[in-house]
Coordinates of C-alpha atoms and ligand atoms in Angstrom, one line a residue:
Chain I
M1 CA 0.0 0.0 0.0
K2 CA 1.1 3.6 -0.8
A3 CA 3.1 5.1 2.1
G4 CA 1.0 7.7 4.0
T5 CA -2.4 6.3 2.9
L6 CA -4.9 5.7 5.7
Y7 CA -7.0 2.7 5.1
L8 CA -10.0 1.6 7.2
D9 CA -11.9 -1.4 6.0
G10 CA -14.9 -3.0 7.7
V11 CA -14.1 -1.5 11.1
S12 CA -16.5 -2.2 13.9
V13 CA -16.4 -1.2 17.5
V14 CA -18.8 -2.6 20.0
F15 CA -19.2 -1.1 23.5
D16 CA -21.3 -3.4 25.8
G17 CA -23.4 -4.5 22.8
F18 CA -23.7 -1.0 21.4
R19 CA -22.1 -0.6 17.9
A20 CA -20.3 2.7 17.9
L21 CA -18.7 1.9 14.5
N22 CA -20.5 -0.5 12.2
S23 CA -18.3 -1.8 9.4
L24 CA -16.8 1.6 8.6
S25 CA -14.6 1.8 5.5
L26 CA -12.6 4.9 4.5
V27 CA -9.5 5.8 2.5
I28 CA -7.5 9.0 3.0
E29 CA -4.9 9.7 0.3
P30 CA -1.6 11.2 1.3
G31 CA -1.8 15.0 1.3
E32 CA -5.6 15.0 1.3
L33 CA -7.8 17.3 3.4
R34 CA -11.0 15.5 4.4
A35 CA -13.9 16.7 6.5
I36 CA -16.0 14.3 8.5
I37 CA -19.4 15.3 9.6
G38 CA -22.3 13.5 11.2
P39 CA -24.9 13.8 14.0
N40 CA -23.9 13.5 17.6
G41 CA -22.9 10.0 18.5
A42 CA -22.3 9.1 14.9
G43 CA -18.9 7.6 15.9
K44 CA -16.6 10.4 14.7
T45 CA -14.5 10.6 17.9
T46 CA -14.5 6.8 18.2
M47 CA -13.1 6.6 14.7
M48 CA -10.2 8.9 15.8
D49 CA -9.7 6.7 18.9
I50 CA -9.3 3.7 16.6
I51 CA -6.8 5.4 14.3
T52 CA -4.6 6.6 17.3
G53 CA -4.8 3.3 19.1
K54 CA -6.7 4.6 22.0
T55 CA -9.5 2.1 21.3
R56 CA -9.2 -1.3 19.7
P57 CA -11.6 -2.3 16.9
T58 CA -13.7 -5.4 17.5
A59 CA -13.3 -6.2 13.8
G60 CA -11.8 -4.8 10.6
T61 CA -8.5 -3.5 9.2
V62 CA -6.8 -0.2 10.0
Q63 CA -3.7 0.5 8.1
F64 CA -1.4 3.5 7.6
G65 CA 0.8 2.7 4.6
D66 CA 2.0 -0.8 5.3
H67 CA 1.6 -0.5 9.1
D68 CA -1.2 -2.4 10.8
L69 CA -2.3 0.2 13.4
T70 CA -4.4 -2.3 15.3
R71 CA -1.2 -4.0 16.4
M72 CA 0.5 -0.8 17.6
D73 CA 0.2 1.1 20.9
E74 CA -0.6 4.8 21.1
A75 CA 3.1 5.9 21.5
A76 CA 4.2 3.8 18.5
I77 CA 1.4 5.3 16.3
A78 CA 2.3 8.8 17.3
E79 CA 5.9 8.0 16.5
L80 CA 4.8 6.8 13.1
G81 CA 3.6 10.3 12.3
I82 CA -0.1 10.4 13.2
G83 CA -0.8 13.5 15.3
R84 CA -4.1 14.2 17.0
K85 CA -5.7 17.4 18.3
F86 CA -8.2 16.8 21.0
Q87 CA -11.4 18.8 21.3
K88 CA -10.2 20.6 24.4
P89 CA -6.9 22.4 23.7
T90 CA -4.1 22.0 26.2
V91 CA -1.2 24.3 25.8
F92 CA 1.2 25.3 28.5
D93 CA -0.1 28.5 30.0
A94 CA 3.0 29.5 31.9
L95 CA 5.2 29.2 28.8
T96 CA 5.3 31.5 25.8
V97 CA 4.0 30.6 22.4
F98 CA 7.6 30.1 21.2
E99 CA 8.4 27.9 24.2
N100 CA 5.3 25.8 23.7
L101 CA 6.4 25.0 20.1
E102 CA 10.0 24.4 21.3
L103 CA 8.8 21.7 23.7
A104 CA 7.0 20.0 20.9
L105 CA 10.0 20.1 18.5
K106 CA 11.5 16.8 17.6
A107 CA 14.6 16.5 19.8
P108 CA 16.1 14.2 22.5
R109 CA 13.6 14.2 25.3
D110 CA 15.6 12.8 28.3
P111 CA 16.2 15.2 31.2
W112 CA 19.9 15.5 30.7
S113 CA 19.6 16.5 27.0
C114 CA 16.9 19.0 28.0
L115 CA 19.2 20.5 30.5
R116 CA 22.0 20.9 28.0
W117 CA 19.7 21.9 25.1
V118 CA 20.7 24.8 22.9
L119 CA 18.3 25.7 20.2
P120 CA 20.1 25.1 16.9
P121 CA 19.5 27.8 14.2
A122 CA 17.7 25.3 11.9
A123 CA 15.3 24.4 14.7
R124 CA 14.7 28.1 15.3
R125 CA 13.9 28.6 11.7
R126 CA 11.5 25.7 11.8
I127 CA 9.7 27.2 14.8
E128 CA 9.5 30.5 13.1
A129 CA 8.1 28.9 10.0
T130 CA 5.5 27.2 12.1
L131 CA 4.7 30.4 13.9
A132 CA 4.0 32.0 10.5
E133 CA 2.0 29.0 9.3
I134 CA -0.3 29.2 12.3
G135 CA -0.5 33.0 12.2
L136 CA 1.0 33.6 15.6
A137 CA 4.4 35.1 14.5
D138 CA 3.7 38.4 16.3
R139 CA 2.7 36.6 19.5
A140 CA 5.9 34.5 19.8
G141 CA 6.9 36.0 23.1
A142 CA 3.4 36.1 24.6
R143 CA 2.5 33.7 27.4
A144 CA 0.0 31.1 26.2
A145 CA -2.3 32.1 29.1
I146 CA -3.2 35.3 27.5
L147 CA -4.1 33.9 24.1
S148 CA -7.7 33.9 22.8
H149 CA -9.5 30.7 22.4
G150 CA -8.9 30.6 18.7
Q151 CA -5.2 31.3 19.1
R152 CA -4.8 28.5 21.6
Q153 CA -6.3 26.1 19.1
W154 CA -3.8 27.3 16.5
L155 CA -1.0 27.0 18.9
E156 CA -2.0 23.4 19.6
I157 CA -2.1 22.7 15.9
G158 CA 1.3 24.3 15.6
M159 CA 2.6 22.0 18.4
L160 CA 1.3 19.0 16.4
L161 CA 3.0 20.3 13.3
M162 CA 6.4 20.5 15.2
Q163 CA 6.2 16.8 15.5
E164 CA 6.2 16.5 11.7
P165 CA 3.1 14.3 11.4
Q166 CA 2.2 12.7 8.1
L167 CA -1.4 12.5 9.1
L168 CA -3.1 15.1 11.4
L169 CA -6.5 14.3 13.1
V170 CA -8.3 17.4 14.2
D171 CA -11.5 17.1 16.3
E172 CA -14.0 20.0 16.3
P173 CA -11.4 22.8 15.9
V174 CA -13.8 25.7 15.5
A175 CA -16.3 25.0 18.3
G176 CA -16.5 28.3 20.3
M177 CA -14.6 30.3 17.7
T178 CA -15.7 33.7 16.3
D179 CA -16.6 33.8 12.6
Q180 CA -13.3 35.4 11.8
E181 CA -11.3 32.8 13.8
T182 CA -13.3 30.1 12.0
E183 CA -12.4 31.5 8.6
H184 CA -8.8 31.8 9.7
T185 CA -8.8 28.2 10.9
A186 CA -10.1 26.9 7.5
A187 CA -7.4 28.8 5.7
L188 CA -4.8 27.4 8.2
L189 CA -5.9 23.8 7.6
R190 CA -6.0 24.2 3.8
R191 CA -2.5 25.6 4.1
I192 CA -1.1 22.7 6.1
A193 CA -2.7 19.9 4.1
G194 CA -0.8 18.9 1.0
Q195 CA 2.4 18.3 2.8
R196 CA 0.5 15.9 5.1
S197 CA -3.0 14.5 5.2
V198 CA -5.5 16.2 7.5
V199 CA -8.8 14.8 8.7
V200 CA -11.1 17.3 10.3
V201 CA -14.2 16.4 12.3
E202 CA -16.6 19.3 12.5
H203 CA -20.3 20.2 13.0
D204 CA -20.0 23.7 11.5
L205 CA -21.1 23.3 7.9
E206 CA -20.0 26.8 6.9
F207 CA -16.6 25.9 8.0
V208 CA -16.7 22.6 6.1
R209 CA -17.8 24.5 3.0
A210 CA -14.8 26.9 3.5
L211 CA -12.5 23.9 3.6
G212 CA -13.7 23.2 0.0
E213 CA -12.7 19.6 0.0
K214 CA -14.2 16.1 0.0
V215 CA -16.7 15.5 2.8
T216 CA -17.6 12.2 4.4
V217 CA -20.9 11.9 6.4
L218 CA -20.9 9.3 9.2
C219 CA -24.1 8.0 10.7
E220 CA -24.6 5.3 13.2
G221 CA -21.0 4.2 12.8
A222 CA -20.9 3.9 9.0
V223 CA -20.4 6.0 6.0
L224 CA -23.7 7.4 4.8
S225 CA -22.5 9.6 1.9
E226 CA -19.3 11.0 0.5
G227 CA -18.4 13.8 -2.0
S228 CA -18.3 17.5 -2.3
I229 CA -20.3 19.6 0.3
D230 CA -22.9 20.5 -2.3
R231 CA -23.4 16.9 -3.3
V232 CA -23.6 15.7 0.2
Q233 CA -26.0 18.4 1.3
N234 CA -28.3 17.5 -1.5
D235 CA -28.2 13.7 -0.8
P236 CA -31.7 12.8 0.3
R237 CA -30.4 10.2 2.9
V238 CA -28.2 12.9 4.5
I239 CA -31.1 15.4 4.5
E240 CA -33.2 12.8 6.2
V241 CA -30.9 11.7 9.0
Y242 CA -28.8 14.7 9.6
L243 CA -29.6 18.0 7.9
G244 CA -33.3 17.5 7.8
R245 CA -33.7 16.8 11.5
Chain B
M1 CA 21.0 28.5 27.2
S2 CA 18.3 29.2 24.7
A3 CA 17.9 32.7 23.3
T4 CA 14.2 32.5 23.9
T5 CA 14.8 33.7 27.4
A6 CA 15.2 37.1 25.8
E7 CA 11.7 36.8 24.5
T8 CA 10.2 35.9 27.9
P9 CA 10.4 39.0 30.1
R10 CA 8.9 37.6 33.3
L11 CA 9.5 40.8 35.2
R12 CA 9.5 44.3 34.1
P13 CA 13.1 45.4 33.7
T14 CA 13.1 48.0 36.6
R15 CA 11.6 45.4 38.9
A16 CA 14.1 42.8 37.8
L17 CA 16.8 45.3 38.6
I18 CA 15.4 46.0 42.1
L19 CA 15.2 42.3 42.8
R20 CA 18.8 41.8 41.5
G21 CA 19.9 44.7 43.6
L22 CA 18.2 43.2 46.7
L23 CA 19.9 39.9 46.1
L24 CA 23.3 41.4 45.7
A25 CA 22.8 43.6 48.8
G26 CA 21.8 40.5 50.8
L27 CA 24.8 38.6 49.5
L28 CA 27.1 41.5 50.4
I29 CA 25.7 41.9 53.9
L30 CA 26.0 38.2 54.5
A31 CA 29.6 38.1 53.1
L32 CA 30.5 41.0 55.5
L33 CA 28.9 39.7 58.6
P34 CA 31.8 37.6 60.0
L35 CA 34.1 40.6 59.4
L36 CA 31.7 43.0 61.2
N37 CA 31.7 40.5 64.0
R38 CA 35.4 41.2 64.5
L39 CA 34.8 44.9 65.1
P40 CA 34.8 46.0 68.8
P41 CA 31.4 45.4 70.4
D42 CA 30.8 49.2 70.9
H43 CA 31.3 49.9 67.2
A44 CA 28.2 51.0 65.3
L45 CA 28.6 48.3 62.7
H46 CA 29.4 45.5 65.1
A47 CA 27.6 42.3 64.3
S48 CA 26.9 40.2 67.4
D49 CA 27.8 36.5 67.6
F50 CA 24.0 35.8 67.7
I51 CA 23.4 37.5 64.4
V52 CA 26.2 35.6 62.8
S53 CA 25.2 32.3 64.1
V54 CA 21.5 32.8 63.3
S55 CA 22.2 34.0 59.7
G56 CA 24.4 30.9 59.2
K57 CA 21.4 28.7 60.2
W58 CA 19.1 30.7 57.9
M59 CA 21.4 30.1 54.9
C60 CA 21.1 26.3 55.5
Y61 CA 17.3 26.7 55.7
A62 CA 17.4 28.7 52.5
M63 CA 19.0 25.7 50.8
L64 CA 16.2 23.6 52.0
A65 CA 13.7 26.2 50.7
L66 CA 15.4 26.2 47.4
A67 CA 15.2 22.4 47.2
I68 CA 11.5 22.5 48.0
D69 CA 10.9 25.2 45.5
L70 CA 12.6 23.3 42.7
A71 CA 10.4 20.3 43.3
W72 CA 7.2 22.1 44.2
G73 CA 7.3 25.5 42.6
Y74 CA 8.7 24.3 39.3
A75 CA 7.7 20.6 39.0
G76 CA 4.6 20.6 41.1
I77 CA 5.8 17.9 43.4
L78 CA 4.7 19.0 46.9
S79 CA 6.9 17.1 49.3
L80 CA 6.0 17.3 52.9
G81 CA 9.0 15.3 53.9
H82 CA 11.9 17.4 52.7
G83 CA 13.0 17.9 56.3
A84 CA 14.0 14.2 56.3
F85 CA 16.5 14.7 53.5
F86 CA 17.9 17.7 55.4
A87 CA 18.1 15.6 58.6
L88 CA 19.8 12.7 56.8
G89 CA 22.4 15.1 55.4
G90 CA 22.9 16.4 58.9
Y91 CA 23.2 12.9 60.4
A92 CA 25.8 12.0 57.8
I93 CA 28.1 14.9 58.8
G94 CA 27.1 14.2 62.4
M95 CA 28.5 10.7 62.1
H96 CA 31.8 12.1 60.8
L97 CA 31.9 14.6 63.7
M98 CA 31.3 11.8 66.2
R99 CA 34.1 9.7 64.8
L100 CA 36.4 12.7 65.0
I101 CA 35.8 12.9 68.7
G102 CA 37.8 9.6 69.1
P103 CA 39.2 8.9 72.5
R104 CA 38.1 12.4 73.8
G105 CA 34.6 11.1 74.7
V106 CA 33.5 10.7 78.3
Y107 CA 34.2 7.0 78.2
G108 CA 37.5 7.5 76.4
H109 CA 36.9 4.6 73.9
P110 CA 39.3 5.0 71.0
V111 CA 36.7 4.3 68.3
L112 CA 33.2 4.0 69.6
P113 CA 31.1 7.1 70.3
D114 CA 29.9 7.4 73.9
F115 CA 26.3 6.3 73.2
M116 CA 27.5 3.0 71.8
V117 CA 29.8 2.4 74.8
F118 CA 26.8 3.3 77.0
L119 CA 24.7 0.7 75.2
G120 CA 27.4 -1.9 75.8
W121 CA 28.3 -2.2 72.2
T122 CA 31.9 -3.4 71.5
E123 CA 32.1 -3.0 67.7
L124 CA 31.3 -0.2 65.3
P125 CA 28.3 -1.2 63.2
W126 CA 29.2 -1.6 59.5
Y127 CA 27.1 1.4 58.4
W128 CA 29.5 3.6 60.5
W129 CA 32.5 2.5 58.5
G130 CA 34.1 5.1 56.3
F131 CA 32.6 8.0 58.2
Q132 CA 36.0 8.9 59.7
F133 CA 36.8 10.3 56.2
F134 CA 35.3 13.7 55.5
P135 CA 34.8 13.2 51.7
F136 CA 33.0 10.0 52.4
A137 CA 30.7 11.6 54.9
L138 CA 30.0 14.5 52.5
L139 CA 29.3 12.1 49.7
M140 CA 26.8 10.2 52.0
A141 CA 25.2 13.5 53.0
L142 CA 24.2 13.8 49.3
A143 CA 23.9 10.2 48.3
V144 CA 21.6 8.9 51.1
P145 CA 18.9 11.6 50.5
G146 CA 19.4 11.2 46.8
L147 CA 18.9 7.4 46.9
L148 CA 15.9 7.6 49.2
A149 CA 14.3 10.2 47.0
G150 CA 15.1 8.1 44.0
L151 CA 13.5 5.0 45.4
L152 CA 10.4 6.8 46.8
G153 CA 10.0 8.9 43.6
W154 CA 10.5 5.9 41.3
L155 CA 7.8 4.0 43.1
A156 CA 5.4 6.9 43.3
F157 CA 5.9 8.6 39.9
R158 CA 5.8 5.2 38.1
S159 CA 2.4 4.5 39.6
R160 CA 1.3 8.0 38.8
I161 CA 0.9 9.0 42.4
T162 CA 0.6 12.8 42.4
G163 CA -0.8 15.6 44.4
V164 CA -2.0 15.1 47.9
Y165 CA -1.3 11.4 47.9
L166 CA 2.4 12.0 47.2
S167 CA 2.4 14.7 49.9
I168 CA 1.0 12.2 52.4
I169 CA 3.6 9.5 51.4
T170 CA 6.5 12.0 51.9
Q171 CA 5.0 13.1 55.3
A172 CA 4.8 9.4 56.3
M173 CA 8.4 8.9 55.3
T174 CA 9.7 11.6 57.5
Y175 CA 7.5 10.4 60.4
A176 CA 8.7 6.8 60.0
L177 CA 12.3 8.0 59.9
M178 CA 11.8 10.1 63.1
L179 CA 10.5 7.0 64.9
A180 CA 13.3 4.9 63.7
F181 CA 16.0 7.4 64.7
F182 CA 14.5 7.7 68.1
R183 CA 15.3 4.0 68.7
N184 CA 18.6 3.4 70.5
D185 CA 19.3 0.1 68.7
M186 CA 19.4 1.9 65.4
G187 CA 22.9 3.1 66.2
F188 CA 22.3 6.8 65.7
G189 CA 22.3 7.9 69.3
G190 CA 18.5 7.6 69.9
N191 CA 16.7 10.6 71.1
N192 CA 19.9 12.4 72.2
G193 CA 21.3 12.2 68.7
F194 CA 24.8 13.6 68.3
T195 CA 26.5 16.5 70.0
D196 CA 29.7 17.6 71.8
F197 CA 31.5 17.7 68.5
K198 CA 35.2 18.7 68.8
E199 CA 36.6 19.5 65.4
L200 CA 36.0 19.4 61.7
L201 CA 38.7 19.3 58.9
G202 CA 41.4 20.1 61.5
M203 CA 39.6 23.2 62.9
K204 CA 38.5 23.3 66.5
L205 CA 34.8 24.0 66.5
N206 CA 33.6 26.7 68.9
T207 CA 36.3 29.1 67.8
A208 CA 35.6 32.3 66.0
G209 CA 37.7 31.1 63.1
A210 CA 35.8 27.9 62.7
R211 CA 32.5 29.7 63.0
A212 CA 33.5 32.1 60.2
A213 CA 34.7 29.3 58.0
L214 CA 31.5 27.3 58.4
F215 CA 29.6 30.5 57.7
Y216 CA 31.4 31.1 54.5
A217 CA 31.0 27.4 53.5
A218 CA 27.3 27.9 53.9
L219 CA 27.3 31.1 51.9
L220 CA 29.4 29.6 49.1
S221 CA 27.2 26.5 49.0
L222 CA 24.0 28.5 49.0
S223 CA 25.3 30.7 46.1
G224 CA 26.4 27.6 44.2
A225 CA 23.0 26.1 44.7
V226 CA 21.2 29.3 43.5
L227 CA 23.4 29.3 40.4
L228 CA 22.7 25.6 39.7
C229 CA 19.0 26.0 40.2
R230 CA 19.0 29.2 38.0
H231 CA 20.8 27.3 35.2
L232 CA 18.4 24.4 35.5
T233 CA 15.2 26.4 35.6
R234 CA 16.2 28.6 32.7
S235 CA 17.1 25.5 30.6
K236 CA 14.6 23.7 28.4
L237 CA 14.5 21.2 31.3
G238 CA 13.1 24.0 33.5
R239 CA 10.4 24.6 30.9
V240 CA 9.6 20.9 30.8
L241 CA 9.2 21.0 34.6
V242 CA 6.8 23.9 34.5
A243 CA 4.8 22.0 31.7
V244 CA 4.7 18.9 33.9
R245 CA 3.5 21.0 36.8
D246 CA 0.6 22.5 34.7
A247 CA -0.4 19.6 32.4
E248 CA 1.5 16.4 33.0
S249 CA -0.4 14.2 30.7
R250 CA 0.0 16.6 27.8
V251 CA 3.8 16.5 28.4
R252 CA 3.7 12.7 28.3
F253 CA 1.7 12.9 25.1
L254 CA 4.5 15.0 23.6
G255 CA 6.8 12.1 24.1
Y256 CA 8.6 13.1 27.3
S257 CA 9.1 10.5 30.0
T258 CA 7.5 12.5 32.8
V259 CA 8.7 9.9 35.3
S260 CA 12.3 10.5 34.6
V261 CA 11.9 14.2 34.5
K262 CA 10.2 14.3 37.9
L263 CA 12.6 11.7 39.3
S264 CA 15.7 13.6 38.3
V265 CA 14.4 16.9 39.8
F266 CA 13.2 15.2 43.0
V267 CA 16.6 13.5 43.5
L268 CA 18.5 16.7 42.9
S269 CA 16.2 18.5 45.2
A270 CA 16.7 15.9 48.0
M271 CA 20.5 16.2 47.5
L272 CA 20.3 20.0 47.9
A273 CA 18.3 19.5 51.1
G274 CA 20.9 17.0 52.3
L275 CA 23.7 19.5 51.6
G276 CA 21.7 22.1 53.6
G277 CA 21.5 19.7 56.6
A278 CA 25.2 18.8 56.3
L279 CA 26.2 22.5 56.6
Y280 CA 23.6 23.0 59.4
V281 CA 24.9 20.4 61.9
P282 CA 28.4 21.7 62.4
L283 CA 27.0 25.3 62.6
V284 CA 24.5 24.4 65.4
G285 CA 26.6 21.7 67.0
I286 CA 23.8 19.2 67.4
I287 CA 21.5 16.8 65.5
N288 CA 18.7 14.7 66.9
P289 CA 15.6 12.9 65.6
G290 CA 13.5 16.0 66.2
E291 CA 14.8 17.2 62.9
F292 CA 12.7 14.6 61.2
S293 CA 9.5 15.8 62.8
P294 CA 6.7 16.2 60.2
G295 CA 6.2 19.8 61.4
N296 CA 9.7 20.8 60.3
S297 CA 8.9 19.8 56.7
I298 CA 5.6 21.6 56.7
E299 CA 7.2 24.7 58.1
A300 CA 9.8 24.7 55.3
V301 CA 7.0 24.4 52.7
I302 CA 5.4 27.5 54.3
W303 CA 8.7 29.5 53.9
V304 CA 8.5 28.8 50.2
A305 CA 4.8 29.6 50.0
V306 CA 5.3 32.9 51.8
G307 CA 8.3 33.9 49.7
G308 CA 6.7 32.9 46.4
R309 CA 7.0 29.4 44.9
G310 CA 8.1 29.1 41.3
T311 CA 10.8 31.8 41.7
L312 CA 14.2 31.1 43.2
V313 CA 14.3 34.6 44.9
G314 CA 11.0 33.8 46.4
A315 CA 12.3 30.7 48.2
L316 CA 15.3 32.6 49.5
L317 CA 13.2 35.6 50.6
G318 CA 10.7 33.2 52.3
A319 CA 13.3 31.3 54.2
F320 CA 15.0 34.4 55.5
S321 CA 11.9 36.5 56.3
V322 CA 9.8 33.8 58.0
N323 CA 12.8 32.7 60.1
A324 CA 13.6 36.3 61.0
V325 CA 10.1 36.7 62.3
K326 CA 10.3 33.4 64.1
T327 CA 13.5 34.3 65.8
W328 CA 12.1 37.7 66.8
L329 CA 8.7 36.3 68.0
T330 CA 10.0 33.3 69.9
S331 CA 12.4 35.6 71.8
F332 CA 9.4 36.9 73.8
A333 CA 6.4 34.7 73.0
P334 CA 7.5 31.2 72.0
D335 CA 4.0 29.8 72.4
L336 CA 2.6 32.1 69.8
W337 CA 4.8 30.9 67.0
L338 CA 2.7 28.0 65.8
F339 CA -0.4 30.2 65.7
A340 CA 1.5 32.8 63.8
L341 CA 2.8 30.3 61.4
G342 CA -0.6 28.9 60.7
G343 CA -2.1 32.3 60.3
L344 CA 0.7 33.3 58.0
F345 CA 0.0 30.3 55.8
V346 CA -3.7 31.0 55.6
A347 CA -3.1 34.7 54.9
V348 CA -0.7 33.9 52.1
T349 CA -2.9 31.3 50.6
L350 CA -5.9 33.6 50.6
F351 CA -4.3 37.0 49.8
L352 CA -0.9 36.3 48.3
P353 CA -1.1 33.1 46.3
R354 CA 2.2 34.0 44.7
G355 CA 3.9 35.0 47.9
L356 CA 5.9 38.2 48.7
I357 CA 7.4 38.0 45.2
G358 CA 3.9 38.2 43.8
L359 CA 3.6 41.6 45.3
M360 CA 6.4 42.8 43.1
R361 CA 4.7 41.4 40.0
K362 CA 1.3 42.7 40.7
G363 CA -0.4 44.3 37.8
E364 CA 1.8 42.5 35.3
E365 CA 0.3 40.7 32.3
R366 CA -0.1 37.1 33.3
Ligands
ATP1 N1 -15.9 4.2 25.9 C1 -17.2 4.1 25.5 N2 -18.0 3.2 26.1 C2 -19.3 3.1 25.8 N3 -19.8 3.8 24.8 C3 -19.1 4.7 24.1 C4 -17.7 4.9 24.5 N4 -17.2 5.9 23.6 C5 -18.2 6.2 22.8 N5 -19.3 5.6 23.1 C6 -20.6 5.7 22.4 O1 -20.3 5.5 21.0 C7 -21.1 6.4 20.3 C8 -20.2 7.2 19.3 O2 -19.6 8.2 20.1 P1 -18.6 9.3 19.5 O3 -18.0 10.0 20.6 O4 -17.6 8.6 18.6 O5 -19.5 10.2 18.7 P2 -19.2 11.5 17.9 O6 -19.6 11.3 16.5 O7 -17.9 12.0 18.1 O8 -20.2 12.5 18.6 P3 -20.1 14.1 18.9 O9 -20.5 14.8 17.6 O10 -21.1 14.3 20.0 O11 -18.7 14.4 19.3 C9 -21.9 7.3 21.2 O12 -23.2 6.8 21.3 C10 -21.2 7.1 22.5 O13 -22.1 7.2 23.6
MG2 MG1 -16.9 13.7 19.3

């Protein structure tokens, strides 16, 4: 299988008899930006839990390139280049934006190396490039505690980018954002896709439209519809179970 | 050191200057004290023996405060048993001082300290071997607290014991050690501990020269400890500590082993406390199991809370100021001290969560 392709086939997850995922099949090509929508409880977060190894599937195949993710633990999957942004952002409030990114930078992580760490110029340039990418270049020296909600989300995305992921999973990034921040986030995700694949779970349809890419609709743990936002929004089954409610 | 420190002004420049000035002034005064002590007693600048001896003690307490601040203020590990590390360091040097007494003890035994002769022992226990050598005793003053902290930390951090549970475990540790050291058959002098020391490194104790030398040893060690902590807290490791304190699971998620990060800082902190105790015992001339009492550890945590945890200056300020008040208050109303201490803690928690240092930073962007 092509390196960097995410491949889910017939994935089911059963919690105490309840099917959170029901024979879900999905392919994300390298560099693709994919939006996942679906009503509450459709299984979107569970799908991310499966990909990151937090939850084990009851049945089915989960592969990233040639790697069988169902046989790897969370740390190994992260190491493989799959990064995840949780719904609730956690950045380090007492540290500056720059320092937050520096902690996420790929570098030896044992205490002794951290004590002796001197930021190499190339790493500094990488941090600065990421700062520009997430639109926080002018806040580099600000403590994360004073950032707005949207800025915190971007910083967290930046921290994920520092770990050089091949696939980025982003769960509900724009919940609670202002319209302007939402627009900004869509542009940010469009910008960072291409060099790596990005999967975004979101309820906000305006935002999904702004992403302008392929959309997958999940319902009751399976794919209901797939295609452009216009196609999906006009799909009668989607209208029935989701948009028409 | 990373250049990012330039981008993280934690204090307004003028305030940073004031603090630095205060630190330097404090250092200068301390450095001059033994000299001012030599002035004739009627001289305006004469420093009394009392002032010199009490400031020597406070410097050792300041090392303990620094150690607690490193673990608690930076890494979020609230140890309520750091007094035990301090006492263990003190006992290690105390054992050396006991061995140096040699045949000058009351019983005149060439090797055994008086309390062992009194107990009818005829041989030195194996764990007293080597303590006749100063470098060995000094090494033990650091290694024993370090190993104990390493063992305790490894067990606790590995099983993700944090917060109040960890505090309780450390408090239990110091209590258990106190009970153990009270026992005569432990071989540490029981409830009398060690005292009547004669000499150290060829200097007769209880001479003005020895007192000044011990004073400067404490001052140098304290300065070294401050520089070490400063280097550490300003390194990336320092930022990892702060991150662990505020969101440990997130740090783990970033790929850091929070167990080894916490363990290394906890061990270093215990060793600093041990060094403080090692300097303290020759200065005060006595060590007994009371040093392990749980209240001592709690009191030391209060110094740090009062000064301002998470800043090195805060720990120093807290240790000196609270002990100054204690010395002053206990000189006329010793019974009031515990109430004052409790009140101080409540007041600081309610009104000055960031301690005295927080006053200086008030109104700053947080
Ligand atoms: N650990 C679990 N144990 C039992 N049931 C679970 C567990 N995790 C999720 N579920 C159930 O699985 C279903 C799918 O949940 P999931 O969180 O994946 O939905 P979602 O699509 O992310 O919803 P939302 O839009 O509200 O975030 C829900 O009915 C949920 O209650
Ligand atoms: Mg969800």
